[in-house]
Structures are given as structure tokens and as C-alpha cells.
GROMACS .gro file of C-alpha atoms in nm:
model
  515
    1MET     CA    1   0.089  10.824   2.403
    2ARG     CA    2  -0.212  10.710   2.641
    3LYS     CA    3  -0.145  11.059   2.819
    4ILE     CA    4  -0.107  11.261   2.510
    5LYS     CA    5  -0.458  11.083   2.369
    6GLU     CA    6  -0.612  11.167   2.751
    7VAL     CA    7  -0.452  11.561   2.683
    8LEU     CA    8  -0.653  11.570   2.385
    9ARG     CA    9  -0.967  11.441   2.494
   10LEU     CA   10  -1.013  11.643   2.799
   11HIS     CA   11  -0.924  11.979   2.611
   12PHE     CA   12  -1.133  11.912   2.323
   13GLU     CA   13  -1.385  11.740   2.419
   14SER     CA   14  -1.491  11.798   2.769
   15GLY     CA   15  -1.343  12.170   2.762
   16LEU     CA   16  -1.123  12.140   3.031
   17SER     CA   17  -0.861  12.408   3.124
   18GLU     CA   18  -0.475  12.353   3.117
   19ARG     CA   19  -0.442  12.371   3.512
   20GLN     CA   20  -0.759  12.105   3.554
   21ILE     CA   21  -0.594  11.882   3.246
   22SER     CA   22  -0.262  11.857   3.438
   23LYS     CA   23  -0.412  11.760   3.829
   24ILE     CA   24  -0.599  11.484   3.678
   25CYS     CA   25  -0.309  11.402   3.441
   26VAL     CA   26  -0.060  11.439   3.686
   27LEU     CA   27   0.084  11.646   3.432
   28GLY     CA   28   0.304  12.014   3.464
   29LYS     CA   29   0.128  12.258   3.310
   30GLY     CA   30   0.388  12.340   3.082
   31THR     CA   31   0.427  11.987   2.979
   32VAL     CA   32   0.035  12.002   2.855
   33ARG     CA   33   0.087  12.319   2.709
   34ARG     CA   34   0.341  12.150   2.487
   35PHE     CA   35   0.155  11.901   2.383
   36LEU     CA   36  -0.191  12.119   2.331
   37LYS     CA   37   0.113  12.335   2.077
   38ARG     CA   38   0.243  12.055   1.918
   39ALA     CA   39  -0.091  11.916   1.811
   40GLY     CA   40  -0.213  12.233   1.679
   41ALA     CA   41   0.124  12.277   1.443
   42ALA     CA   42   0.040  11.934   1.328
   43GLY     CA   43  -0.332  11.988   1.244
   44VAL     CA   44  -0.436  11.676   1.514
   45SER     CA   45  -0.786  11.736   1.664
   46TRP     CA   46  -1.001  11.530   1.851
   47PRO     CA   47  -1.153  11.276   1.785
   48LEU     CA   48  -0.879  11.117   1.597
   49ALA     CA   49  -0.860  11.024   1.267
   50PRO     CA   50  -0.940  10.621   1.192
   51GLY     CA   51  -0.612  10.459   1.178
   52LEU     CA   52  -0.409  10.656   1.388
   53ASP     CA   53  -0.203  10.445   1.636
   54ASP     CA   54   0.026  10.535   1.878
   55ALA     CA   55   0.346  10.525   1.633
   56ALA     CA   56   0.180  10.724   1.368
   57LEU     CA   57   0.048  10.961   1.641
   58GLU     CA   58   0.442  11.005   1.806
   59LYS     CA   59   0.589  11.118   1.432
   60GLN     CA   60   0.307  11.372   1.390
   61LEU     CA   61   0.389  11.526   1.692
   62PHE     CA   62   0.738  11.455   1.786
   63PRO     CA   63   0.913  11.454   1.391
   64PRO     CA   64   1.267  11.346   1.357
   65PRO     CA   65   1.459  11.638   1.252
   66PRO     CA   66   1.565  11.657   0.877
   67PRO     CA   67   1.892  11.524   0.771
   68PRO     CA   68   2.176  11.759   0.731
   69SER     CA   69   2.170  11.901   0.412
   70ALA     CA   70   2.550  11.827   0.247
   71GLY     CA   71   2.489  12.194   0.099
   72GLN     CA   72   2.396  12.364   0.388
   73ARG     CA   73   2.699  12.331   0.638
   74PRO     CA   74   3.023  12.101   0.580
   75GLN     CA   75   2.949  11.802   0.705
   76PRO     CA   76   3.233  11.656   0.941
   77ASP     CA   77   3.352  11.307   0.905
   78TYR     CA   78   3.198  11.109   1.172
   79ALA     CA   79   3.429  10.792   1.092
   80VAL     CA   80   3.737  11.028   1.180
   81ILE     CA   81   3.614  11.148   1.435
   82HIS     CA   82   3.536  10.805   1.613
   83LYS     CA   83   3.839  10.687   1.588
   84GLU     CA   84   3.997  10.997   1.742
   85LEU     CA   85   3.759  10.958   2.050
   86LYS     CA   86   3.958  10.610   2.072
   87GLY     CA   87   4.327  10.796   2.117
   88PRO     CA   88   4.369  10.917   2.516
   89ASN     CA   89   4.243  11.198   2.651
   90VAL     CA   90   4.087  11.333   2.327
   91THR     CA   91   3.722  11.468   2.359
   92LEU     CA   92   3.460  11.575   2.172
   93GLN     CA   93   3.479  11.913   2.264
   94LEU     CA   94   3.853  11.916   2.150
   95LEU     CA   95   3.747  11.802   1.776
   96TRP     CA   96   3.473  12.008   1.752
   97GLU     CA   97   3.723  12.285   1.806
   98GLU     CA   98   3.939  12.156   1.548
   99TYR     CA   99   3.625  12.128   1.304
  100LYS     CA  100   3.515  12.538   1.419
  101GLN     CA  101   3.881  12.615   1.333
  102GLU     CA  102   3.886  12.428   0.965
  103HIS     CA  103   3.493  12.547   0.960
  104PRO     CA  104   3.419  12.864   1.108
  105ASP     CA  105   3.047  12.851   0.953
  106GLY     CA  106   2.980  12.484   1.083
  107TYR     CA  107   2.762  12.290   1.370
  108SER     CA  108   2.769  12.421   1.694
  109TYR     CA  109   2.888  12.161   1.930
  110SER     CA  110   2.552  12.061   2.048
  111ARG     CA  111   2.435  11.997   1.715
  112LEU     CA  112   2.751  11.801   1.650
  113SER     CA  113   2.701  11.604   1.963
  114GLU     CA  114   2.322  11.505   1.817
  115LEU     CA  115   2.471  11.439   1.485
  116TYR     CA  116   2.733  11.188   1.571
  117GLY     CA  117   2.523  11.013   1.855
  118GLN     CA  118   2.246  10.993   1.560
  119TRP     CA  119   2.571  10.819   1.322
  120ALA     CA  120   2.706  10.615   1.592
  121LYS     CA  121   2.399  10.418   1.674
  122ARG     CA  122   2.369  10.305   1.314
  123LEU     CA  123   2.712  10.095   1.466
  124ASP     CA  124   2.720   9.749   1.642
  125LEU     CA  125   2.708   9.761   2.036
  126VAL     CA  126   3.055   9.664   2.047
  127LEU     CA  127   3.208   9.941   1.873
  128ARG     CA  128   2.968  10.214   2.009
  129GLN     CA  129   3.165  10.162   2.323
  130GLU     CA  130   3.449  10.392   2.376
  131HIS     CA  131   3.790  10.227   2.445
  132ARG     CA  132   4.111  10.393   2.453
  133ALA     CA  133   4.382  10.336   2.295
  134GLY     CA  134   4.615  10.129   2.455
  135GLU     CA  135   4.388  10.131   2.789
  136LYS     CA  136   4.262   9.780   2.765
  137MET     CA  137   4.289   9.410   2.693
  138PHE     CA  138   4.009   9.144   2.757
  139VAL     CA  139   4.072   8.816   2.805
  140ASP     CA  140   3.879   8.518   2.820
  141HIS     CA  141   3.793   8.152   2.700
  142ALA     CA  142   3.620   8.034   2.413
  143GLY     CA  143   3.329   7.755   2.506
  144GLN     CA  144   3.443   7.571   2.178
  145THR     CA  145   3.665   7.364   2.216
  146VAL     CA  146   3.905   7.182   1.971
  147ALA     CA  147   3.969   6.774   1.960
  148ILE     CA  148   4.353   6.707   1.942
  149ILE     CA  149   4.397   6.321   1.834
  150ASP     CA  150   4.669   6.118   1.950
  151ARG     CA  151   4.858   5.935   1.629
  152LEU     CA  152   4.918   5.635   1.857
  153THR     CA  153   4.636   5.554   2.048
  154GLY     CA  154   4.365   5.777   1.850
  155GLU     CA  155   4.221   5.864   2.173
  156ARG     CA  156   4.078   6.247   2.154
  157ARG     CA  157   4.198   6.538   2.389
  158GLU     CA  158   3.978   6.854   2.410
  159ALA     CA  159   4.184   7.159   2.404
  160TYR     CA  160   4.071   7.505   2.503
  161VAL     CA  161   4.106   7.809   2.301
  162PHE     CA  162   4.246   8.156   2.472
  163VAL     CA  163   4.151   8.504   2.336
  164ALA     CA  164   4.267   8.883   2.392
  165VAL     CA  165   4.097   9.179   2.263
  166LEU     CA  166   4.250   9.524   2.238
  167GLY     CA  167   3.999   9.752   2.342
  168ALA     CA  168   4.020  10.019   2.079
  169SER     CA  169   4.130   9.857   1.797
  170ASN     CA  170   3.945   9.515   1.822
  171TYR     CA  171   4.296   9.338   1.717
  172THR     CA  172   4.263   8.974   1.840
  173TYR     CA  173   4.501   8.726   1.985
  174ALA     CA  174   4.392   8.326   1.984
  175GLY     CA  175   4.586   8.012   2.134
  176ALA     CA  176   4.490   7.679   2.237
  177THR     CA  177   4.600   7.515   2.535
  178TRP     CA  178   4.548   7.219   2.704
  179THR     CA  179   4.391   7.331   3.036
  180ARG     CA  180   4.228   7.646   3.161
  181GLY     CA  181   4.460   7.621   3.470
  182LEU     CA  182   4.673   7.889   3.611
  183ARG     CA  183   4.965   7.756   3.436
  184ASP     CA  184   4.787   7.772   3.098
  185TRP     CA  185   4.622   8.097   3.184
  186ILE     CA  186   4.964   8.281   3.245
  187SER     CA  187   5.120   8.160   2.930
  188SER     CA  188   4.848   8.232   2.752
  189HIS     CA  189   4.921   8.617   2.890
  190VAL     CA  190   5.232   8.623   2.828
  191ARG     CA  191   5.192   8.505   2.457
  192ALA     CA  192   4.948   8.804   2.410
  193PHE     CA  193   5.123   9.086   2.505
  194GLU     CA  194   5.457   8.932   2.305
  195PHE     CA  195   5.160   8.906   2.025
  196PHE     CA  196   5.042   9.280   2.075
  197GLN     CA  197   5.444   9.363   2.090
  198GLY     CA  198   5.315   9.555   2.419
  199CYS     CA  199   5.129   9.582   2.753
  200THR     CA  200   4.802   9.762   2.802
  201ARG     CA  201   4.755   9.966   3.093
  202LEU     CA  202   4.478   9.749   3.193
  203VAL     CA  203   4.365   9.384   3.148
  204VAL     CA  204   4.016   9.293   3.197
  205PRO     CA  205   3.971   8.889   3.236
  206ASP     CA  206   3.630   8.713   3.353
  207ASN     CA  207   3.609   8.566   3.715
  208TRP     CA  208   3.791   8.254   3.617
  209LYS     CA  209   3.929   8.099   3.944
  210SER     CA  210   4.264   8.043   3.762
  211GLY     CA  211   4.327   8.408   3.814
  212VAL     CA  212   4.073   8.575   4.033
  213LYS     CA  213   4.100   8.353   4.398
  214GLN     CA  214   3.753   8.546   4.577
  215PRO     CA  215   3.522   8.731   4.319
  216CYS     CA  216   3.366   9.045   4.478
  217TYR     CA  217   3.140   9.310   4.378
  218TYR     CA  218   3.390   9.561   4.426
  219GLU     CA  219   3.732   9.461   4.531
  220PRO     CA  220   3.787   9.086   4.382
  221GLU     CA  221   4.108   8.895   4.542
  222LEU     CA  222   4.351   8.785   4.294
  223ASN     CA  223   4.561   8.461   4.306
  224PRO     CA  224   4.894   8.580   4.359
  225THR     CA  225   5.035   8.457   4.073
  226TYR     CA  226   4.821   8.631   3.861
  227ASN     CA  227   4.927   8.971   4.014
  228ASP     CA  228   5.287   8.879   4.041
  229LEU     CA  229   5.228   8.878   3.644
  230ALA     CA  230   5.041   9.210   3.629
  231VAL     CA  231   5.346   9.331   3.853
  232HIS     CA  232   5.658   9.231   3.615
  233TYR     CA  233   5.442   9.359   3.327
  234GLY     CA  234   5.367   9.701   3.497
  235VAL     CA  235   4.925   9.595   3.445
  236GLY     CA  236   4.668   9.626   3.626
  237ILE     CA  237   4.440   9.365   3.669
  238LEU     CA  238   4.037   9.475   3.675
  239PRO     CA  239   3.825   9.166   3.660
  240ALA     CA  240   3.459   9.220   3.521
  241ARG     CA  241   3.192   9.257   3.785
  242PRO     CA  242   3.015   8.919   3.861
  243TYR     CA  243   2.689   8.901   3.669
  244HIS     CA  244   2.816   9.193   3.455
  245ALA     CA  245   2.848   9.070   3.115
  246ARG     CA  246   2.885   9.415   2.975
  247ASP     CA  247   3.189   9.499   3.191
  248LYS     CA  248   3.358   9.252   2.909
  249ALA     CA  249   3.141   9.227   2.618
  250LYS     CA  250   3.446   9.370   2.379
  251VAL     CA  251   3.587   9.013   2.450
  252GLU     CA  252   3.281   8.844   2.448
  253ALA     CA  253   3.185   8.992   2.084
  254GLY     CA  254   3.588   8.872   2.019
  255VAL     CA  255   3.515   8.559   2.146
  256GLN     CA  256   3.216   8.477   1.946
  257VAL     CA  257   3.372   8.624   1.591
  258VAL     CA  258   3.691   8.404   1.708
  259GLN     CA  259   3.438   8.118   1.691
  260ARG     CA  260   3.267   8.229   1.330
  261TRP     CA  261   3.545   8.305   1.158
  262VAL     CA  262   3.828   8.069   1.311
  263LEU     CA  263   3.720   7.759   1.484
  264ALA     CA  264   3.398   7.687   1.269
  265ALA     CA  265   3.655   7.734   0.951
  266LEU     CA  266   3.863   7.454   1.153
  267ARG     CA  267   3.583   7.214   1.215
  268LYS     CA  268   3.640   6.967   0.922
  269ARG     CA  269   4.022   6.943   1.037
  270GLN     CA  270   4.218   6.722   1.209
  271PHE     CA  271   4.480   6.792   1.420
  272PHE     CA  272   4.745   6.552   1.593
  273SER     CA  273   4.926   6.806   1.829
  274LEU     CA  274   4.876   7.074   1.983
  275ALA     CA  275   5.123   7.309   1.800
  276GLU     CA  276   4.946   7.186   1.453
  277LEU     CA  277   4.624   7.343   1.583
  278ASN     CA  278   4.785   7.720   1.694
  279GLU     CA  279   4.963   7.716   1.339
  280ALA     CA  280   4.666   7.708   1.198
  281ILE     CA  281   4.457   7.944   1.465
  282GLY     CA  282   4.729   8.173   1.381
  283GLU     CA  283   4.678   8.186   1.023
  284LEU     CA  284   4.304   8.240   1.036
  285THR     CA  285   4.358   8.478   1.335
  286GLY     CA  286   4.604   8.668   1.056
  287LYS     CA  287   4.288   8.670   0.825
  288LEU     CA  288   4.055   8.822   1.098
  289ASN     CA  289   4.260   9.094   1.197
  290ARG     CA  290   4.285   9.170   0.786
  291ARG     CA  291   3.966   9.138   0.722
  292PRO     CA  292   3.776   9.527   0.677
  293PHE     CA  293   3.498   9.619   0.893
  294ARG     CA  294   3.161   9.635   0.759
  295LYS     CA  295   3.044   9.981   0.934
  296LEU     CA  296   3.363  10.110   0.975
  297PRO     CA  297   3.656  10.227   0.759
  298GLY     CA  298   3.992   9.977   0.770
  299THR     CA  299   4.059   9.633   0.937
  300ARG     CA  300   4.135   9.535   1.272
  301GLU     CA  301   4.544   9.535   1.211
  302GLU     CA  302   4.575   9.920   1.040
  303LEU     CA  303   4.357  10.068   1.369
  304TYR     CA  304   4.604   9.866   1.571
  305ARG     CA  305   4.907   9.982   1.353
  306SER     CA  306   4.753  10.357   1.389
  307ILE     CA  307   4.642  10.407   1.736
  308ASP     CA  308   4.709  10.118   1.954
  309MET     CA  309   5.061   9.973   1.848
  310PRO     CA  310   5.207  10.362   1.904
  311VAL     CA  311   5.091  10.382   2.266
  312LEU     CA  312   5.122  10.054   2.416
  313ARG     CA  313   5.370  10.018   2.701
  314PRO     CA  314   5.744   9.833   2.598
  315LEU     CA  315   5.713   9.486   2.725
  316PRO     CA  316   5.967   9.396   2.946
  317ALA     CA  317   6.345   9.293   2.896
  318HIS     CA  318   6.240   8.912   3.008
  319PRO     CA  319   5.914   8.732   2.973
  320TYR     CA  320   5.754   8.625   3.289
  321VAL     CA  321   5.858   8.316   3.405
  322PHE     CA  322   5.573   8.114   3.584
  323ALA     CA  323   5.565   8.102   3.946
  324GLU     CA  324   5.379   7.983   4.215
  325TRP     CA  325   5.296   8.091   4.577
  326LYS     CA  326   5.223   7.924   4.896
  327ARG     CA  327   5.213   8.034   5.259
  328ALA     CA  328   5.422   7.852   5.540
  329ARG     CA  329   5.514   7.894   5.902
  330VAL     CA  330   5.833   7.852   5.984
  331ASN     CA  331   5.904   7.541   6.193
  332ILE     CA  332   6.137   7.564   6.524
  333ASP     CA  333   6.408   7.429   6.330
  334TYR     CA  334   6.356   7.767   6.106
  335HIS     CA  335   6.299   7.580   5.775
  336VAL     CA  336   6.008   7.562   5.597
  337GLU     CA  337   5.838   7.290   5.403
  338LEU     CA  338   5.754   7.274   5.044
  339GLU     CA  339   5.667   6.975   4.873
  340HIS     CA  340   5.821   6.744   5.120
  341HIS     CA  341   6.209   6.952   5.096
  342TYR     CA  342   6.265   7.167   5.378
  343TYR     CA  343   6.424   7.535   5.297
  344SER     CA  344   6.588   7.747   5.568
  345VAL     CA  345   6.493   8.088   5.677
  346PRO     CA  346   6.666   8.335   5.948
  347TYR     CA  347   6.665   8.183   6.276
  348GLN     CA  348   6.481   8.520   6.418
  349LEU     CA  349   6.187   8.364   6.197
  350VAL     CA  350   6.080   8.073   6.405
  351GLY     CA  351   5.693   8.073   6.401
  352LYS     CA  352   5.637   8.336   6.216
  353GLN     CA  353   5.438   8.295   5.834
  354VAL     CA  354   5.591   8.361   5.522
  355ASP     CA  355   5.519   8.361   5.183
  356LEU     CA  356   5.706   8.094   4.959
  357ARG     CA  357   5.748   8.178   4.556
  358TYR     CA  358   5.902   7.916   4.384
  359THR     CA  359   5.961   7.808   3.967
  360GLY     CA  360   6.091   7.521   3.850
  361SER     CA  361   6.419   7.655   3.954
  362THR     CA  362   6.426   7.848   4.279
  363VAL     CA  363   6.264   7.896   4.582
  364GLU     CA  364   6.221   8.292   4.744
  365ILE     CA  365   6.088   8.325   5.073
  366LEU     CA  366   5.939   8.666   5.149
  367TYR     CA  367   5.848   8.778   5.508
  368GLN     CA  368   5.621   9.118   5.455
  369GLY     CA  369   5.675   9.139   5.136
  370LYS     CA  370   6.074   9.103   5.161
  371ARG     CA  371   6.260   8.827   5.029
  372VAL     CA  372   6.441   8.698   5.332
  373ALA     CA  373   6.589   8.389   5.167
  374SER     CA  374   6.646   8.230   4.829
  375HIS     CA  375   6.758   7.901   4.760
  376ALA     CA  376   6.764   7.669   4.440
  377ARG     CA  377   6.473   7.402   4.393
  378GLY     CA  378   6.542   7.090   4.595
  379SER     CA  379   6.391   6.736   4.413
  380ARG     CA  380   6.449   6.528   4.688
  381PRO     CA  381   6.212   6.529   4.950
  382GLY     CA  382   6.283   6.466   5.318
  383LYS     CA  383   6.618   6.694   5.267
  384HIS     CA  384   6.681   7.051   5.376
  385SER     CA  385   6.849   7.293   5.215
  386THR     CA  386   7.003   7.517   5.454
  387LEU     CA  387   7.241   7.812   5.456
  388PRO     CA  388   7.464   7.817   5.734
  389GLU     CA  389   7.379   8.227   5.825
  390HIS     CA  390   7.058   8.114   5.875
  391ARG     CA  391   7.139   7.922   6.204
  392PRO     CA  392   7.208   8.047   6.552
  393LYS     CA  393   7.537   8.139   6.633
  394ALA     CA  394   7.552   7.847   6.861
  395HIS     CA  395   7.466   7.597   6.611
  396GLN     CA  396   7.728   7.748   6.362
  397LYS     CA  397   7.991   7.640   6.626
  398TYR     CA  398   7.778   7.358   6.698
  399LEU     CA  399   7.836   7.226   6.351
  400GLU     CA  400   8.194   7.339   6.325
  401TRP     CA  401   8.252   7.027   6.540
  402THR     CA  402   8.360   6.731   6.309
  403PRO     CA  403   8.461   6.382   6.427
  404SER     CA  404   8.835   6.377   6.329
  405ARG     CA  405   8.804   6.760   6.559
  406ILE     CA  406   8.664   6.570   6.823
  407VAL     CA  407   8.908   6.300   6.860
  408GLU     CA  408   9.204   6.574   6.841
  409TRP     CA  409   9.032   6.725   7.103
  410ALA     CA  410   8.977   6.429   7.306
  411ALA     CA  411   9.332   6.327   7.264
  412THR     CA  412   9.447   6.646   7.440
  413ILE     CA  413   9.302   6.534   7.779
  414GLY     CA  414   9.429   6.164   7.705
  415PRO     CA  415   9.426   5.863   7.551
  416PHE     CA  416   9.133   5.685   7.757
  417THR     CA  417   8.909   6.008   7.632
  418ALA     CA  418   9.044   5.983   7.302
  419GLN     CA  419   8.938   5.603   7.289
  420LEU     CA  420   8.584   5.672   7.416
  421ALA     CA  421   8.526   5.968   7.150
  422GLU     CA  422   8.593   5.722   6.894
  423ARG     CA  423   8.400   5.385   7.062
  424ILE     CA  424   8.089   5.632   7.128
  425MET     CA  425   8.059   5.762   6.726
  426ALA     CA  426   8.148   5.417   6.646
  427GLU     CA  427   7.884   5.206   6.811
  428LYS     CA  428   7.652   5.469   6.684
  429PRO     CA  429   7.471   5.417   6.294
  430HIS     CA  430   7.634   5.707   6.154
  431PRO     CA  431   7.870   5.945   6.325
  432GLU     CA  432   7.705   6.247   6.343
  433GLN     CA  433   7.454   6.074   6.599
  434GLY     CA  434   7.779   6.034   6.879
  435TYR     CA  435   7.816   6.433   6.798
  436ARG     CA  436   7.581   6.507   7.079
  437SER     CA  437   7.752   6.280   7.343
  438CYS     CA  438   8.098   6.389   7.267
  439MET     CA  439   7.979   6.726   7.294
  440GLY     CA  440   7.871   6.657   7.632
  441LEU     CA  441   8.191   6.535   7.725
  442ILE     CA  442   8.354   6.827   7.644
  443GLY     CA  443   8.130   6.981   7.925
  444LEU     CA  444   8.192   6.745   8.149
  445GLY     CA  445   8.554   6.823   8.148
  446ARG     CA  446   8.517   7.230   8.156
  447ARG     CA  447   8.281   7.079   8.476
  448TYR     CA  448   8.514   6.847   8.658
  449GLY     CA  449   8.872   6.897   8.494
  450ASN     CA  450   9.022   6.704   8.197
  451GLU     CA  451   9.220   6.461   8.477
  452ARG     CA  452   8.901   6.346   8.641
  453LEU     CA  453   8.727   6.284   8.289
  454GLU     CA  454   9.030   6.090   8.152
  455ALA     CA  455   9.005   5.880   8.444
  456ALA     CA  456   8.648   5.844   8.429
  457ALA     CA  457   8.689   5.725   8.034
  458GLN     CA  458   8.945   5.508   8.165
  459ARG     CA  459   8.677   5.334   8.430
  460ALA     CA  460   8.379   5.361   8.129
  461ILE     CA  461   8.616   5.173   7.907
  462HIS     CA  462   8.659   4.916   8.130
  463LEU     CA  463   8.304   4.901   8.231
  464GLN     CA  464   8.189   4.930   7.829
  465ALA     CA  465   8.000   5.200   7.907
  466HIS     CA  466   8.062   5.407   7.624
  467SER     CA  467   7.797   5.676   7.657
  468TYR     CA  468   7.811   6.016   7.795
  469PRO     CA  469   7.520   5.894   8.106
  470SER     CA  470   7.777   5.669   8.208
  471VAL     CA  471   8.071   5.889   8.197
  472LYS     CA  472   7.844   6.185   8.430
  473SER     CA  473   7.753   5.906   8.635
  474ILE     CA  474   8.116   5.800   8.735
  475LEU     CA  475   8.226   6.203   8.763
  476ALA     CA  476   7.897   6.199   9.012
  477ARG     CA  477   7.967   5.965   9.258
  478GLY     CA  478   8.320   5.990   9.238
  479LEU     CA  479   8.389   5.646   9.115
  480ASP     CA  480   8.660   5.812   8.877
  481ARG     CA  481   8.883   5.802   9.175
  482GLN     CA  482   8.868   5.458   9.282
  483THR     CA  483   9.174   5.243   9.106
  484VAL     CA  484   9.024   5.049   8.769
  485ILE     CA  485   9.110   4.673   8.966
  486GLU     CA  486   9.174   4.442   8.611
  487SER     CA  487   9.000   4.124   8.664
  488ALA     CA  488   9.169   3.817   8.690
  489PRO     CA  489   9.048   3.605   8.288
  490LEU     CA  490   8.839   3.299   8.370
  491ALA     CA  491   9.001   2.969   8.380
  492PRO     CA  492   8.852   2.720   8.087
  493PRO     CA  493   8.566   2.466   8.195
  494VAL     CA  494   8.717   2.130   8.301
  495GLU     CA  495   8.621   1.856   8.069
  496HIS     CA  496   8.574   1.514   8.184
  497PRO     CA  497   8.348   1.196   8.126
  498ASN     CA  498   8.168   1.266   8.534
  499ILE     CA  499   8.117   1.609   8.483
  500ARG     CA  500   7.795   1.647   8.323
  501GLY     CA  501   7.735   2.002   8.298
  502ALA     CA  502   7.409   2.241   8.239
  503ALA     CA  503   7.287   2.035   7.909
  504TYR     CA  504   7.219   1.686   8.091
  505TYR     CA  505   7.028   1.857   8.336
  506ALA     CA  506   6.821   2.073   8.059
  507GLY     CA  507   6.782   1.738   7.884
  508SER     CA  508   6.648   1.552   8.231
  509LEU     CA  509   6.375   1.837   8.304
  510PHE     CA  510   6.287   1.834   7.912
  511GLU     CA  511   6.242   1.415   7.987
  512GLU     CA  512   5.989   1.494   8.314
  513VAL     CA  513   5.803   1.728   8.154
  514ALA     CA  514   5.716   1.552   7.865
  515GLU     CA  515   5.633   1.231   8.072
   0.00000   0.00000   0.00000
């Protein structure tokens, strides 16, 4: 308005030309000419009439278009147009063509667009946004919590309220959980999909750490479990951009509505269990979805059944089972650790990084996105879950040896070898700890021959040297070729009062030290 006033002053008071005025006011000549033309048509001259402020001057120079007359041209149903535009692939151009087929003397496309825009401005901000039917589900947590009282202790614990809203119909789901952690976040999505009886194409969450591992303006990184949920239901996760609340304005309004019409209505009630709270929330959410819109015909539920429900994707045969993910490196014993339990993988992956997907009952191990192993979930810390096919061939053959088989093999060489094998395993805390020593004896038999091994075993038993290194030393030094001489038993000690023995001298020494 300030430049329009300056144009009028320079034209009427100073008598300058349009070219001069355009240079002074930094305006195009066409703009100056249009201002002067509108002023002439409105009967505005200089000086301006007293009390003519900027708003009044704008109204005189730029009056709003007259409202359409019902008797002039057939009026389109703007509420129906607004509803139809929510359908997939429906454009205003298509609706105008259908309108012209029914009313050949109707408005042009540009005029219809203008009139629809004026009508849409009277709606709420959220309803003015166009969302395709079945396209997006917006999710968030309400800022308000609800207290649940323990009947025994009287302790109060706060429950969090999860809210999901369909973009096209505003159909709303709400449910309470104990936490906002990953497990409750995922289970809330599962219940929301079941409530809507189908899946949208996109889910728009906020950048909660439970779902979004690394927020980013362009490519946010999702939590692996959240991404796993998306794959199971065939949806895309499109987190709102950081610091862009308008990306999730639909759920922001939905949260506000839930807090006003559901949580506020429960403010005077006391709850003693999460199930009791969710039952109350479900009743009030049903009333909310059946409440008529203020500026649109129908209700959330009617709109959902007419435009959203027919185009939602069907639910999978089974609901998503909560699974967590962990990255681990395969140890040299071809096992990976999960919560102090060890699970085998094919030995070829030793040293490689793998992904562990684990539920309450199973553990899946994936390498480069391909499953390479699957185990039942183990609960005993320090124990191993091992599949035989994951071992190298040499390890498999080694584990085929049992105590009885080792003794049977030793007996084929000779009785002393069998006796030595039995003693080696008997002297160990656990028989399996003697396997390696006995396997070493097998190797010595192949190297030196069974006859020499039997002789070495006899000498080892005689010396009470029941170990693999002793037998190896006997063979290496050739001691097995020497005759084993049985030592004569020691004679019993002679008992006589004149023989004092070692105890006497030990006592005398003690007395001398004492003196």
C-alpha cells in the first residue's frame, strides 16, 4: 500500500509521467499503469480522503470477486470434490471434466479451481492438506501420560499413550503402553494395523530413538527391528524431517484431539491395570471416530469405511513377532555370542561380521542378508548350541571318537595300550579332556608302529607316567626297546627298641633349636 500511495502522490501531485514514476518507485511501467487505472475506476484521487487507511484503500482498489450466484451457473459440491481428491490418482482436472459433462454451461477449469480454493480456506489447517486414501499412517506418542495405581502398594506408575491417524479420513487409534521403548513401539504398530484392518503404503513417525536410529534430513537410518516390521507388513517408513512439525501435522492434530476428547475425559478416573486403561481408551476413541466433523459432512468412521478401508493393503497371514538385531563377529571356534550363550555358524565364516536376528524362541544368523544358521534360543549362560554340519570335517571326525571307541581301538594294539588309555581318561576330571591325549597315541601308533607303541605303553604304566608326552619321550629315546625290570618289593622296616628311627632325630633337633 505504501508504494501505491507514492504512485498516486507522484502522479496527481507532482504530475510525473508513468516512466518517471516507475524509475522512482522501482516498479514496472505496466504495474504503474495498472495502479492508476484501478484508482481511476474506483474514483480515488489525491489527496486521499480522511480516514482512508491501507485496508480501506486496498479494498477499494482490489475488491474481492463477487460471490457466485446460484441462479447463474450450476454450483459444484465442494465437499464432494474435497472428498474425491483424497482418492488415489484423482485430480481436480478430472473432476472438472466430469462436472462439465454433467453441466455443459458450468464454470471453466480456472474458475472452478479458484472457487474451490476459496472454499477450502474455510476449513481447518489439517483438513486442508490433501492425503490420498490408504497412503499414509501417522504415528506419535501423546505428551500426556495416565497414572495406573498398584492395588497392593498404592504406587503410581505412568503409562504412555500411542496415537495413529490415517491421513485421508483422520480415523484414529489410541492405546496405552508401559514404556516408549522399542518393544512397546513395535507392538503398538501391530495393534494399530489390526485396528485399521489393513496396511497403508507409508508410515510417518517422528524421530523417536525407538524407531529411528540416526535422524537425518535426507536419509534417516531406521532401527533394524523397525525396518523388519516394515518389511513384514510391506510398508515404507518415512520419518518426519527434523524440526519440520508440518511433516506430521496430521498426527499432531490427532494427538491433540485424543488428549482433549479421550485423556481429558479420563482425568477423574482411577485405573489399576493397563488392560483396564486400554478398555476405557478404546470406548472413548470409538466415540471420537463417530463424532461428526465440524466443517465437513460425515464422521471419521464413515470417511474411513468409504475411502480408506477399500484401498488398504491386506494384513499378512501372521502378525509380526518382535525380534531384535545384533551385529557380531564370528570367533575362531565358529561361534557367535548372544547374551552369554554361544551359537554356531558355518566354519567358513570365521572372522566375518554377521547379523543376529533373535526372538524369544529363535536365533537367526545372517551374512550379507542371507540366513546361514538358525537355532532355538538358549537360556543357559556359557553353554554352546552347535550344529554338526557347521564344524570342519576334521572336527567332525574328531568328535566321532568316544571313550568306549578309544578303548576298543587301544585294545586292538595290545592290553597295555588299552590299559594306558583307560588310565589317561580316568585321571582327567572329565573323560573328554583325555580325548586329545588318546588321539595323540593314535598318531604315535601310525608313526612308530603298533608293536613299539604297545612296549612304550607297558613302560609308561610301569613308571606311572600316564600321559602322551611320557609315551612320546619313551619312543623318541628308544626306551621301549629296553626290557622292563620289575623292581623287588621293599622289605618291611625292622622294629627294635635300640633302633631309634627318624622321629628320634627330628625330636632332638627340635629341642636343640628351642635351647
